[in-house]
XYZ file of C-alpha atoms in Angstrom:
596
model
C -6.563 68.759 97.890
C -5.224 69.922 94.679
C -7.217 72.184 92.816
C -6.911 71.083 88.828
C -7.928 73.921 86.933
C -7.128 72.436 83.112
C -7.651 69.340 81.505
C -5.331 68.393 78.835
C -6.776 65.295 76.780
C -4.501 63.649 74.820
C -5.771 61.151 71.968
C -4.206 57.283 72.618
C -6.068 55.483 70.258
C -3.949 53.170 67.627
C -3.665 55.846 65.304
C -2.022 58.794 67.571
C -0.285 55.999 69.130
C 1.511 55.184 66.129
C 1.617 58.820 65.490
C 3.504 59.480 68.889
C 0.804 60.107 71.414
C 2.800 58.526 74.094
C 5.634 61.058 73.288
C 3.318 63.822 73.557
C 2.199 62.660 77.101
C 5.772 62.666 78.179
C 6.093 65.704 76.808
C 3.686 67.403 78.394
C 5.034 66.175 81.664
C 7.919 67.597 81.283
C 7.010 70.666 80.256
C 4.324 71.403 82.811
C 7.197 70.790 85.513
C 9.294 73.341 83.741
C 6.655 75.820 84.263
C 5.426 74.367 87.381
C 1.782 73.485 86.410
C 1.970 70.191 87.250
C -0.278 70.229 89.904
C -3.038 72.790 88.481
C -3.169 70.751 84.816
C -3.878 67.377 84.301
C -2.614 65.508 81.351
C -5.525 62.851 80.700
C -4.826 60.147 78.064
C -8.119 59.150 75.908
C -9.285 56.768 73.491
C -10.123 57.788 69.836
C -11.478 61.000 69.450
C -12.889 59.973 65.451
C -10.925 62.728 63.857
C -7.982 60.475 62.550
C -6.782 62.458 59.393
C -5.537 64.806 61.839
C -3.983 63.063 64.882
C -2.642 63.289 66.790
C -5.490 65.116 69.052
C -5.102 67.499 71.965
C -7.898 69.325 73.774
C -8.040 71.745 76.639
C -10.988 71.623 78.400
C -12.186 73.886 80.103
C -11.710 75.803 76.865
C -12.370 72.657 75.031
C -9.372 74.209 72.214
C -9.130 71.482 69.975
C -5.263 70.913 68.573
C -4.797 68.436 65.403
C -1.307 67.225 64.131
C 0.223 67.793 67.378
C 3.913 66.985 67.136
C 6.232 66.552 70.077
C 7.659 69.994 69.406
C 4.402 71.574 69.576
C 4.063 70.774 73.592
C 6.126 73.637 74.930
C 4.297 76.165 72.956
C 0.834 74.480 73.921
C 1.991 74.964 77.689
C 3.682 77.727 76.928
C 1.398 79.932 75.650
C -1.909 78.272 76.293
C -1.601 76.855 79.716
C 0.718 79.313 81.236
C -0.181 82.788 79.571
C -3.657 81.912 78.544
C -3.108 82.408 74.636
C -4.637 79.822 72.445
C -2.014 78.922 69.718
C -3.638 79.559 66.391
C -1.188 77.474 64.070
C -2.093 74.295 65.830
C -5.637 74.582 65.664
C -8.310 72.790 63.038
C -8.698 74.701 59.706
C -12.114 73.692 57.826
C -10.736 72.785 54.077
C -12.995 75.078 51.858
C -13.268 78.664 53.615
C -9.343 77.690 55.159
C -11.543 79.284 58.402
C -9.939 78.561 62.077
C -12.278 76.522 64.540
C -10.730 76.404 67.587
C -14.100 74.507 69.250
C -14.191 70.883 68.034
C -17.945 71.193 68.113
C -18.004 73.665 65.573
C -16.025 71.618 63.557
C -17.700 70.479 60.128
C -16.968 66.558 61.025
C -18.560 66.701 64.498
C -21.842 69.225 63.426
C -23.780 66.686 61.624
C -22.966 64.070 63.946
C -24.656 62.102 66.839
C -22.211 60.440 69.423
C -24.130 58.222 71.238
C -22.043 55.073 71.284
C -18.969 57.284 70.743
C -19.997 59.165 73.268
C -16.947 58.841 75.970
C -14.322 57.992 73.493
C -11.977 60.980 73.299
C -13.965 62.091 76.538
C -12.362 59.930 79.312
C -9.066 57.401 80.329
C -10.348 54.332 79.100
C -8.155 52.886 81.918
C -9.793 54.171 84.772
C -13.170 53.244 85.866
C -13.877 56.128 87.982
C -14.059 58.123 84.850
C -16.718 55.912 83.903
C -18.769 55.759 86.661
C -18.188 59.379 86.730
C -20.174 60.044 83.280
C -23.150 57.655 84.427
C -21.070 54.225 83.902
C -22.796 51.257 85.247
C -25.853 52.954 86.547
C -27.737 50.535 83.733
C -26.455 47.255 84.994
C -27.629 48.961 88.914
C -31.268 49.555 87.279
C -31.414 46.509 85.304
C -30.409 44.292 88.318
C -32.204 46.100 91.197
C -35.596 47.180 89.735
C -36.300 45.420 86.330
C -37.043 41.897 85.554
C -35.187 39.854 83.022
C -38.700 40.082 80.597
C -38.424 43.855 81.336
C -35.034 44.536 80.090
C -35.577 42.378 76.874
C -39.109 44.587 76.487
C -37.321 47.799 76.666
C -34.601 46.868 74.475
C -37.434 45.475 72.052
C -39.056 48.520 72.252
C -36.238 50.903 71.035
C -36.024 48.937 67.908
C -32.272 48.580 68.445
C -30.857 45.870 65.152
C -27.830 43.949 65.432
C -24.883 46.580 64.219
C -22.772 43.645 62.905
C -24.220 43.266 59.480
C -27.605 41.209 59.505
C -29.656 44.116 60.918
C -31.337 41.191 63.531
C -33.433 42.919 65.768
C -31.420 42.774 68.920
C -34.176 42.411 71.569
C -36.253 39.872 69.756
C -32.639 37.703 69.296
C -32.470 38.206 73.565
C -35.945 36.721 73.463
C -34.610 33.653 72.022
C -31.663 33.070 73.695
C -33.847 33.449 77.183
C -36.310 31.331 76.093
C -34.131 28.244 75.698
C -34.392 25.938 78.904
C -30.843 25.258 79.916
C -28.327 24.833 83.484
C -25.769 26.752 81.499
C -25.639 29.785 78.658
C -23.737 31.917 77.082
C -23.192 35.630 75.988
C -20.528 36.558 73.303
C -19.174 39.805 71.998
C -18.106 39.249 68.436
C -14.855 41.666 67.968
C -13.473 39.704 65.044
C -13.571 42.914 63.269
C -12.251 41.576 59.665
C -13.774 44.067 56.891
C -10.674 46.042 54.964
C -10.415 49.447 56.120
C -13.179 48.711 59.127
C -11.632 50.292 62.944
C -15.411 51.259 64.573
C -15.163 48.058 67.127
C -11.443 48.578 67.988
C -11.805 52.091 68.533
C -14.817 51.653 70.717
C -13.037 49.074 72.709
C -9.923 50.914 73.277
C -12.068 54.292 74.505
C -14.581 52.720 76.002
C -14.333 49.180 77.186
C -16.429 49.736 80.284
C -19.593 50.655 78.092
C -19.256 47.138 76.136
C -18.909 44.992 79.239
C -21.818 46.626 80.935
C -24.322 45.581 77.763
C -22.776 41.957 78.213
C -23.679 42.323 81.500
C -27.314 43.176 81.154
C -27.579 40.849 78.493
C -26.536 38.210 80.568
C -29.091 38.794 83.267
C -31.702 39.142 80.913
C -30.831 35.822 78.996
C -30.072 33.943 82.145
C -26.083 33.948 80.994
C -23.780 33.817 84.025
C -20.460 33.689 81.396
C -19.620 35.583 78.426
C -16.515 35.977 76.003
C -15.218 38.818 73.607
C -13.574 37.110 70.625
C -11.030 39.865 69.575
C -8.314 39.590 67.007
C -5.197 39.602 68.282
C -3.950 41.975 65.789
C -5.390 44.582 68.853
C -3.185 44.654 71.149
C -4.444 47.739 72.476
C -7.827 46.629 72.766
C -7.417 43.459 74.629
C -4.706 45.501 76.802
C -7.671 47.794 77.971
C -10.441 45.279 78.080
C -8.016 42.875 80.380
C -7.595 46.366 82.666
C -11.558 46.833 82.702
C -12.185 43.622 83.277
C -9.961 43.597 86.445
C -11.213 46.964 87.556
C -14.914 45.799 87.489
C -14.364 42.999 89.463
C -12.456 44.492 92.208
C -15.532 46.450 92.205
C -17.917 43.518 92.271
C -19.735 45.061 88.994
C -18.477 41.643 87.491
C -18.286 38.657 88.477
C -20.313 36.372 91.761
C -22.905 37.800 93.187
C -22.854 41.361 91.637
C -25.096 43.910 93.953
C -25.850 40.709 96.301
C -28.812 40.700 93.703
C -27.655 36.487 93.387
C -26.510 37.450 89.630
C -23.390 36.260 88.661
C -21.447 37.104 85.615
C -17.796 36.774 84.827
C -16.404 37.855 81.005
C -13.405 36.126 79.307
C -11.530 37.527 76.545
C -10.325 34.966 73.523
C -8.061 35.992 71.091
C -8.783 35.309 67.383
C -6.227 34.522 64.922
C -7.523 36.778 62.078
C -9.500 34.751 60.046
C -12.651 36.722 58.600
C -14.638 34.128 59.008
C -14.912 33.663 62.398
C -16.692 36.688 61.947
C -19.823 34.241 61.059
C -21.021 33.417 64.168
C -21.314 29.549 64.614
C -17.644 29.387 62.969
C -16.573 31.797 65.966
C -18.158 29.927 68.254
C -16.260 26.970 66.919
C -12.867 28.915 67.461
C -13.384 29.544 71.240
C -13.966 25.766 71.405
C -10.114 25.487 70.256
C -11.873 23.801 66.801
C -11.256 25.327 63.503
C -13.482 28.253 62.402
C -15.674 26.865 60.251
C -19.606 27.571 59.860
C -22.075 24.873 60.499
C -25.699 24.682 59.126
C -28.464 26.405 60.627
C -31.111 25.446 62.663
C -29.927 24.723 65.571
C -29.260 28.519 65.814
C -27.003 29.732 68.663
C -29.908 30.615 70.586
C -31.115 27.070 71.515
C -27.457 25.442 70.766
C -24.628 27.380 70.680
C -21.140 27.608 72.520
C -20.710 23.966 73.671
C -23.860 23.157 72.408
C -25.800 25.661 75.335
C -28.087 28.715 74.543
C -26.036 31.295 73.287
C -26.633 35.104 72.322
C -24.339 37.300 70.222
C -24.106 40.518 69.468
C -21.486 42.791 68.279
C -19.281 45.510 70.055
C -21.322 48.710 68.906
C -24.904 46.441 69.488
C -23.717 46.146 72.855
C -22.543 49.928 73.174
C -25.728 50.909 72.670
C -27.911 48.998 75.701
C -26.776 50.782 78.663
C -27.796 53.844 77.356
C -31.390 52.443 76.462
C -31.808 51.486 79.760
C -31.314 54.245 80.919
C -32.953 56.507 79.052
C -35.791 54.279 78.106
C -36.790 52.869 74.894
C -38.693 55.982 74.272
C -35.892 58.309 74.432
C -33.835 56.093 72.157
C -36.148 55.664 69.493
C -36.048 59.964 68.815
C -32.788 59.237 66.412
C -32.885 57.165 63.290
C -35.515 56.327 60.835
C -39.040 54.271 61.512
C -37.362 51.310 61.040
C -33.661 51.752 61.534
C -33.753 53.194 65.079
C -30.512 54.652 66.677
C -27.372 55.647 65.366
C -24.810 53.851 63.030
C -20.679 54.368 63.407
C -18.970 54.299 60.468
C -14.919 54.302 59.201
C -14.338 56.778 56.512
C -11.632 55.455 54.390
C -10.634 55.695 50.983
C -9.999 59.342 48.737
C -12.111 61.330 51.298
C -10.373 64.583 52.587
C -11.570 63.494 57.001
C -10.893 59.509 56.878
C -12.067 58.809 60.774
C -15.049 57.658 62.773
C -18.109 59.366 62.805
C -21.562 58.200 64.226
C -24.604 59.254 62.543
C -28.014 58.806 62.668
C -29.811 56.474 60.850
C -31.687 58.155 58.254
C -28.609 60.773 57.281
C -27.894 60.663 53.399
C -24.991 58.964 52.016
C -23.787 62.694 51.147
C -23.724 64.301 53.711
C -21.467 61.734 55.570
C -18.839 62.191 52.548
C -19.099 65.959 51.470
C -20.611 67.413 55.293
C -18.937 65.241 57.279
C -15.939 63.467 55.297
C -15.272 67.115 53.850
C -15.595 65.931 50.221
C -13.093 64.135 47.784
C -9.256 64.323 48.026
C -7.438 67.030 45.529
C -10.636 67.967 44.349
C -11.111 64.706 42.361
C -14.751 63.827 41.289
C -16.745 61.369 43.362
C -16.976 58.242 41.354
C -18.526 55.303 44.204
C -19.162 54.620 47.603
C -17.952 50.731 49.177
C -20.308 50.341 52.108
C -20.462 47.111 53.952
C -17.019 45.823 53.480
C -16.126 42.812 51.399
C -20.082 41.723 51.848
C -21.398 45.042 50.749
C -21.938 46.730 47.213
C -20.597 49.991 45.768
C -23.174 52.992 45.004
C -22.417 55.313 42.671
C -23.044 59.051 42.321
C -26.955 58.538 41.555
C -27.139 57.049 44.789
C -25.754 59.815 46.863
C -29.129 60.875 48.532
C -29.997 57.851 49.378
C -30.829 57.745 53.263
C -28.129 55.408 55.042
C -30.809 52.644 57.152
C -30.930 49.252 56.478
C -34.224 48.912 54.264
C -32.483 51.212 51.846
C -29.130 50.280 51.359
C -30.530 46.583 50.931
C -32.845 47.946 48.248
C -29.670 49.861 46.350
C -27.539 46.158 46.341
C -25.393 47.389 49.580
C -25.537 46.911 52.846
C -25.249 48.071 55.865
C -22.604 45.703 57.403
C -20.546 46.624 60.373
C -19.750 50.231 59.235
C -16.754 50.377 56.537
C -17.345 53.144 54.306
C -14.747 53.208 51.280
C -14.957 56.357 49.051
C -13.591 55.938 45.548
C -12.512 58.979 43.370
C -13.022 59.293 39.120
C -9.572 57.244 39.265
C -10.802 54.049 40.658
C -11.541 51.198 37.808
C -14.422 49.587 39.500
C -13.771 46.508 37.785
C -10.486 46.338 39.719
C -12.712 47.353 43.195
C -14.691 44.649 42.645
C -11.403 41.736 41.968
C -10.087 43.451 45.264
C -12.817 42.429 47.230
C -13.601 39.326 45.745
C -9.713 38.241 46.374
C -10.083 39.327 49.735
C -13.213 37.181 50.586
C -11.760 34.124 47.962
C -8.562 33.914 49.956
C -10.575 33.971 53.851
C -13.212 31.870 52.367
C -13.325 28.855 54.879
C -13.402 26.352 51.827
C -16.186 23.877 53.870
C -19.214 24.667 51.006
C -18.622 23.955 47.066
C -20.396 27.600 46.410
C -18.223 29.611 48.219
C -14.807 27.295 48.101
C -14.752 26.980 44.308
C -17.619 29.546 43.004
C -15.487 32.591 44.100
C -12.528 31.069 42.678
C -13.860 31.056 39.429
C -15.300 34.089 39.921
C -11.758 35.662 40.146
C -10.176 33.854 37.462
C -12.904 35.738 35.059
C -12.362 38.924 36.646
C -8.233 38.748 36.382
C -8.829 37.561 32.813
C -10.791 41.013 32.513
C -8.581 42.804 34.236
C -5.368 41.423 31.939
C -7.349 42.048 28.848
C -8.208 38.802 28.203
C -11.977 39.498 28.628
C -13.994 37.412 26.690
C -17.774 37.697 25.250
C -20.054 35.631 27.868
C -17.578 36.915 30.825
C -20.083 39.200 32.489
C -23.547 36.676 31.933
C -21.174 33.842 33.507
C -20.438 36.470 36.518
C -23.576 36.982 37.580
C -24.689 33.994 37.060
C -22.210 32.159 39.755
C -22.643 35.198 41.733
C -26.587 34.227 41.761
C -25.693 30.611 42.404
C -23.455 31.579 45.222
C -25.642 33.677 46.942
C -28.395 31.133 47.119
C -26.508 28.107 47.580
C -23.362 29.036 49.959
C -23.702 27.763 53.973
C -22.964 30.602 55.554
C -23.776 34.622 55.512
C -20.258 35.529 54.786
C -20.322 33.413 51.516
C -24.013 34.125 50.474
C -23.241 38.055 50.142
C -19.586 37.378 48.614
C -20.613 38.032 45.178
C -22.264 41.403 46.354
C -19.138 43.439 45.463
C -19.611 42.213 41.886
C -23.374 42.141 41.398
C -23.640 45.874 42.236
C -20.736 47.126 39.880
C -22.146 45.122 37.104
C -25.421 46.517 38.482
C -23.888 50.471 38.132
C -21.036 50.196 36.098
C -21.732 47.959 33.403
C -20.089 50.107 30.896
C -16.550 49.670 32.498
C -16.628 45.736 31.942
C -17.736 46.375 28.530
C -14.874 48.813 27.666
C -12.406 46.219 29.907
C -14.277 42.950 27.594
C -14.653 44.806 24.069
C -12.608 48.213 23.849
C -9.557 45.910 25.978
C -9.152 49.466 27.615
C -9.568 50.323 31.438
C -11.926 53.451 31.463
C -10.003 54.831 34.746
C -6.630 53.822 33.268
C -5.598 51.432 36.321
C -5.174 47.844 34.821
C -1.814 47.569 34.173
C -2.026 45.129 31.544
C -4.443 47.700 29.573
C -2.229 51.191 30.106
C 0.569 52.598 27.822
C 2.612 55.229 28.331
C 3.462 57.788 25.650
C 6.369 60.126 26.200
C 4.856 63.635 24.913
C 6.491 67.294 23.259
C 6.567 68.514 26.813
C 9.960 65.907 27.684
C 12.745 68.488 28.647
C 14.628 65.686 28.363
C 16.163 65.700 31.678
C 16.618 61.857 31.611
C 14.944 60.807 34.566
C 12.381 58.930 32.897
C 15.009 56.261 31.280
C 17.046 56.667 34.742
C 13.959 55.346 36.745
C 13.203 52.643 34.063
C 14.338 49.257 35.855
C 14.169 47.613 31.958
C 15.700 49.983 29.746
C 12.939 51.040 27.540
C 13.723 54.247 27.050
C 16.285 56.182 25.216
C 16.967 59.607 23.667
C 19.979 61.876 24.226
C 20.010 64.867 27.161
C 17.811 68.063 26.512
C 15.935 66.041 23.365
C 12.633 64.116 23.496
C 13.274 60.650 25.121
C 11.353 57.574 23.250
C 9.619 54.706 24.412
C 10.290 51.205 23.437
C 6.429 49.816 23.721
C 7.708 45.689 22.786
C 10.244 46.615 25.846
C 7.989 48.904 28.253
C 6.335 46.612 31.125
C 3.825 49.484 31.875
C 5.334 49.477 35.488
C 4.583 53.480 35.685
C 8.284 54.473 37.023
C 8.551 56.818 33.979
C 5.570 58.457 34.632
C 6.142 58.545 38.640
C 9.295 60.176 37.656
C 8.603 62.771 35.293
C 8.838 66.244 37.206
C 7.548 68.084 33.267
C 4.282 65.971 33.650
C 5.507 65.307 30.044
C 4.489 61.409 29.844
C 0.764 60.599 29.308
C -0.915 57.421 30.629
C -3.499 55.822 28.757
């Protein structure tokens, strides 16, 4: 038996993937053979480790060194030095961005202290492709006790009884929704893992499925024998390849095992999963219109009652949940409801993943516990704002969400709250925005985002938002009339309260909560025609000042011939000519052309 005394994890989520992950692993290979390790180290491919600013990811365990920005170069020192002469190499490891101190222990790093990995728990940890690495870390041992000792009224008690909400946006309290679903009389129903993971910037559900795919199908699993479900689906986009490459290899691997499928356990529960394939459209990520796309119908929402729970996939009792809701059950089970219910707040029990995008120094994953303020997940955790910038607003809850500005940066991150502030929750996007961003602009962004996916079935949403936008690129252009911001919020008001579904009703929430904290920047947009942040390009001018060396680069890089002047003199704008397409100011190596 060979005796593996080292444990090289490489990261293969998306992001090292497209970093060259896979090159590493080959590397690695190669090099151990050189040195003839191959048989003492194993090279173990992972799923996302969280820390994606600085992919890709290597650690030695049993060490647990943690490498960032590994490049294919890099393996023969790593092996080299580390593996073969027992040296840790310093310049690859993780520096922390204030005191520039080297950590090689990723536990020590800042990003990881003041989190609580619970449903990230394995991801980064184990190969997602091999279910003995699951089982080995307590995999399945959930579905054994839910099957062999507890009752389907047990389960949905315990799960009750952690207070565990829906993770998808609504906040639904997940055991209560189980209730439901098991009440319904019925030959036939249904369990569905909603993966249509649509919100810019949002990667919590793809990551979890590519590191952990195991942990998901094992909630559907006990959900389905609590319910009475003996068939479930995850509705993925297809834009995850990766994903739905590791879920199909689960899938197959839990079967072979007979923890899927007829008869699991001989316990006379059945349950077999099927994976369909979405084509992208964020509203499938409404429930009844996903439901409607695994039918092969067009995703479109219907009205409300029936709700899924009495009629739902082909009009049978259906639950659904989403990919980090059904993370978190095995563990409950496990550990009991009581255990659980030690993180979060009173009413926000658990932990909540989020995607740090946007001008933050650590974009990544991170799970937190409910309860955690909104600044420690940027400064603590996200390591503050890029090139030192000031913190201007948070996005939270994607396209349905609000933004929070800096008054809001203590505010405790649980549902209750954020719904309080304007926000919400939502699946877990979490866009940071810098003193540059013209929140005006934010808000168009989002708004065009959830105008263009909007479904058009409801007046409200179809035409509402589309109106909606016009005013906003009318502000935008500096065409911003008197009236423009009472006539926003008052179709955003009529939207919310008159749209079908969930995805149209919080549409205007993007706008409502700038207006709501940055009032002023519409009124200098409307009556000043100026852009505060200098970002509307129909509102900018740029001024060549007495720093121009003139080198000549700025009328060189000008694709419309604005600007003129002779070598080594100052070079002159043509403002009737100038587009305000920024090349001249891109350009400018003197810094010697203002924008404004």
């Amino acid at each position: 038996m060979q005796h593996i005394r080292a444990h090289v994890l490489v990261c293969n989520g998306t992001g090292c993937k497209a970093a060259g992950a896979e090159k590493l692993m080959t590397s690695f290979e190669k090099w151990l053979k050189k040195y003839n390790l191959q048989d003492e180290v194993a090279v173990v491919p992972t799923g996302c480790h969280g820390f994606c600013e600085h992919g890709p990811l290597v650690i030695v365990y049993p060490e647990g060194t943690f490498y960032c920005r590994v490049q294919e170069k890099d393996v023969k020192d790593i092996v080299e030095n580390h593996l073969y002469k027992g040296r840790i190499v310093e310049r690859l490891l993780y520096h922390e961005p204030l005191t520039h101190e080297q950590v090689p222990d990723y536990s020590e790093i800042g990003f990881y202290k003041k989190q609580e990995r619970l449903v990230l728990k394995n991801c980064g940890a184990i190969n997602p492709e091999e279910i003995e690495e699951y089982i080995a870390v307590g995999g399945y041992e959930a579905l054994i006790k839910a099957i062999t000792t507890m009752t389907p009224d047990g389960v949905i008690d315990e799960v009750k009884k952690s207070g565990l909400r829906g993770r998808g946006g609504g906040g639904f309290p997940t055991g209560l929704k189980w209730g439901f679903a098991k009440q319904s009389v019925s030959d036939k129903k249904y369990v569905i893992c909603n993966a249509d993971e649509g919100d810019p910037g949002a990667f919590m559900d793809r990551s979890v499925l590519e590191g952990d795919p195991h942990r998901v199908l094992e909630g559907m699993a006990i959900c389905g024998y609590a319910i009475g479900a003996d068939e479930g689906y995850i509705y993925v986009r297809a834009e995850y390849p990766l994903a739905i490459k590791r879920l199909r290899i689960a899938i197959e691997q839990a079967e072979a095992m007979g923890l899927l499928g007829d008869n699991i356990f001989d316990s006379g529960f059945s349950f077999h999963i099927h994976i369909k394939e979405g084509a992208g459209a964020f509203v499938c990520g409404e429930e009844t219109a996903l439901m409607a796309s695994i039918e092969g119908k067009r995703g479109m929402p219907r009205p409300r009652p029936p709700f899924p729970a009495v009629s739902g996939l082909w009009g049978k009792p259906t639950n659904i949940n989403n990919v980090e809701t059904f993370a978190n059950v095995a563990q409950i089970i496990v550990n009991g409801a009581d255990w659980y219910c030690q993180f979060g707040t009173e009413k926000s029990k658990g932990t909540k993943v989020f995607a740090l995008t946007g001008k933050i120094n650590n974009t990544g994953l991170a799970e937190v516990p409910m309860g955690i303020t909104m600044r420690e997940i940027i400064y603590d955790i996200g390591g503050g704002i890029t090139d030192g910038k000031k913190f201007k607003a948070v996005q939270i809850g994607g396209p349905s969400g609000g933004c929070l500005p800096e008054s809001m940066l203590d505010l405790p991150v649980d549902y209750d709250s954020l719904i309080a502030a304007g926000a919400m929750m939502g699946s877990g996007g979490l866009v940071v925005m810098d003193e540059d961003t013209c929140m005006v602009d934010v808000a168009k962004f989002f708004l065009n985002f959830t105008q263009s996916e909007s479904c058009g079935k409801c007046t409200p949403c179809r035409e509402g938002t589309k109106r909606m936008l016009e005013i906003l690129n009318r502000i935008t252009e500096g065409e911003g009339r008197e009236g423009d911001i009472e006539l926003l919020e008052s179709l955003a008001y009529t939207i919310k309260e008159t749209a079908l579904c969930g995805l149209g009703q919080t549409a205007p929430n993007p706008v409502l909560s700038t207006l709501k904290y940055f009032r002023n920047e519409y009124e200098a947009h409307i009556k000043e025609k100026r852009c505060p942040a200098k970002v509307c390009e129909k509102m900018v001018g740029f001024t060549i000042t007495d720093n121009c060396r003139g080198c000549g680069l700025c009328a060189k890089n000008c694709p419309v011939q604005a600007i003129s002047g002779k070598p080594r003199e100052k070079y002159v704008i043509d403002q009737a000519a100038c587009i305000k397409c920024g090349a001249c100011f891109s350009a400018c190596p003197f810094k010697a052309i203002e924008k404004g």
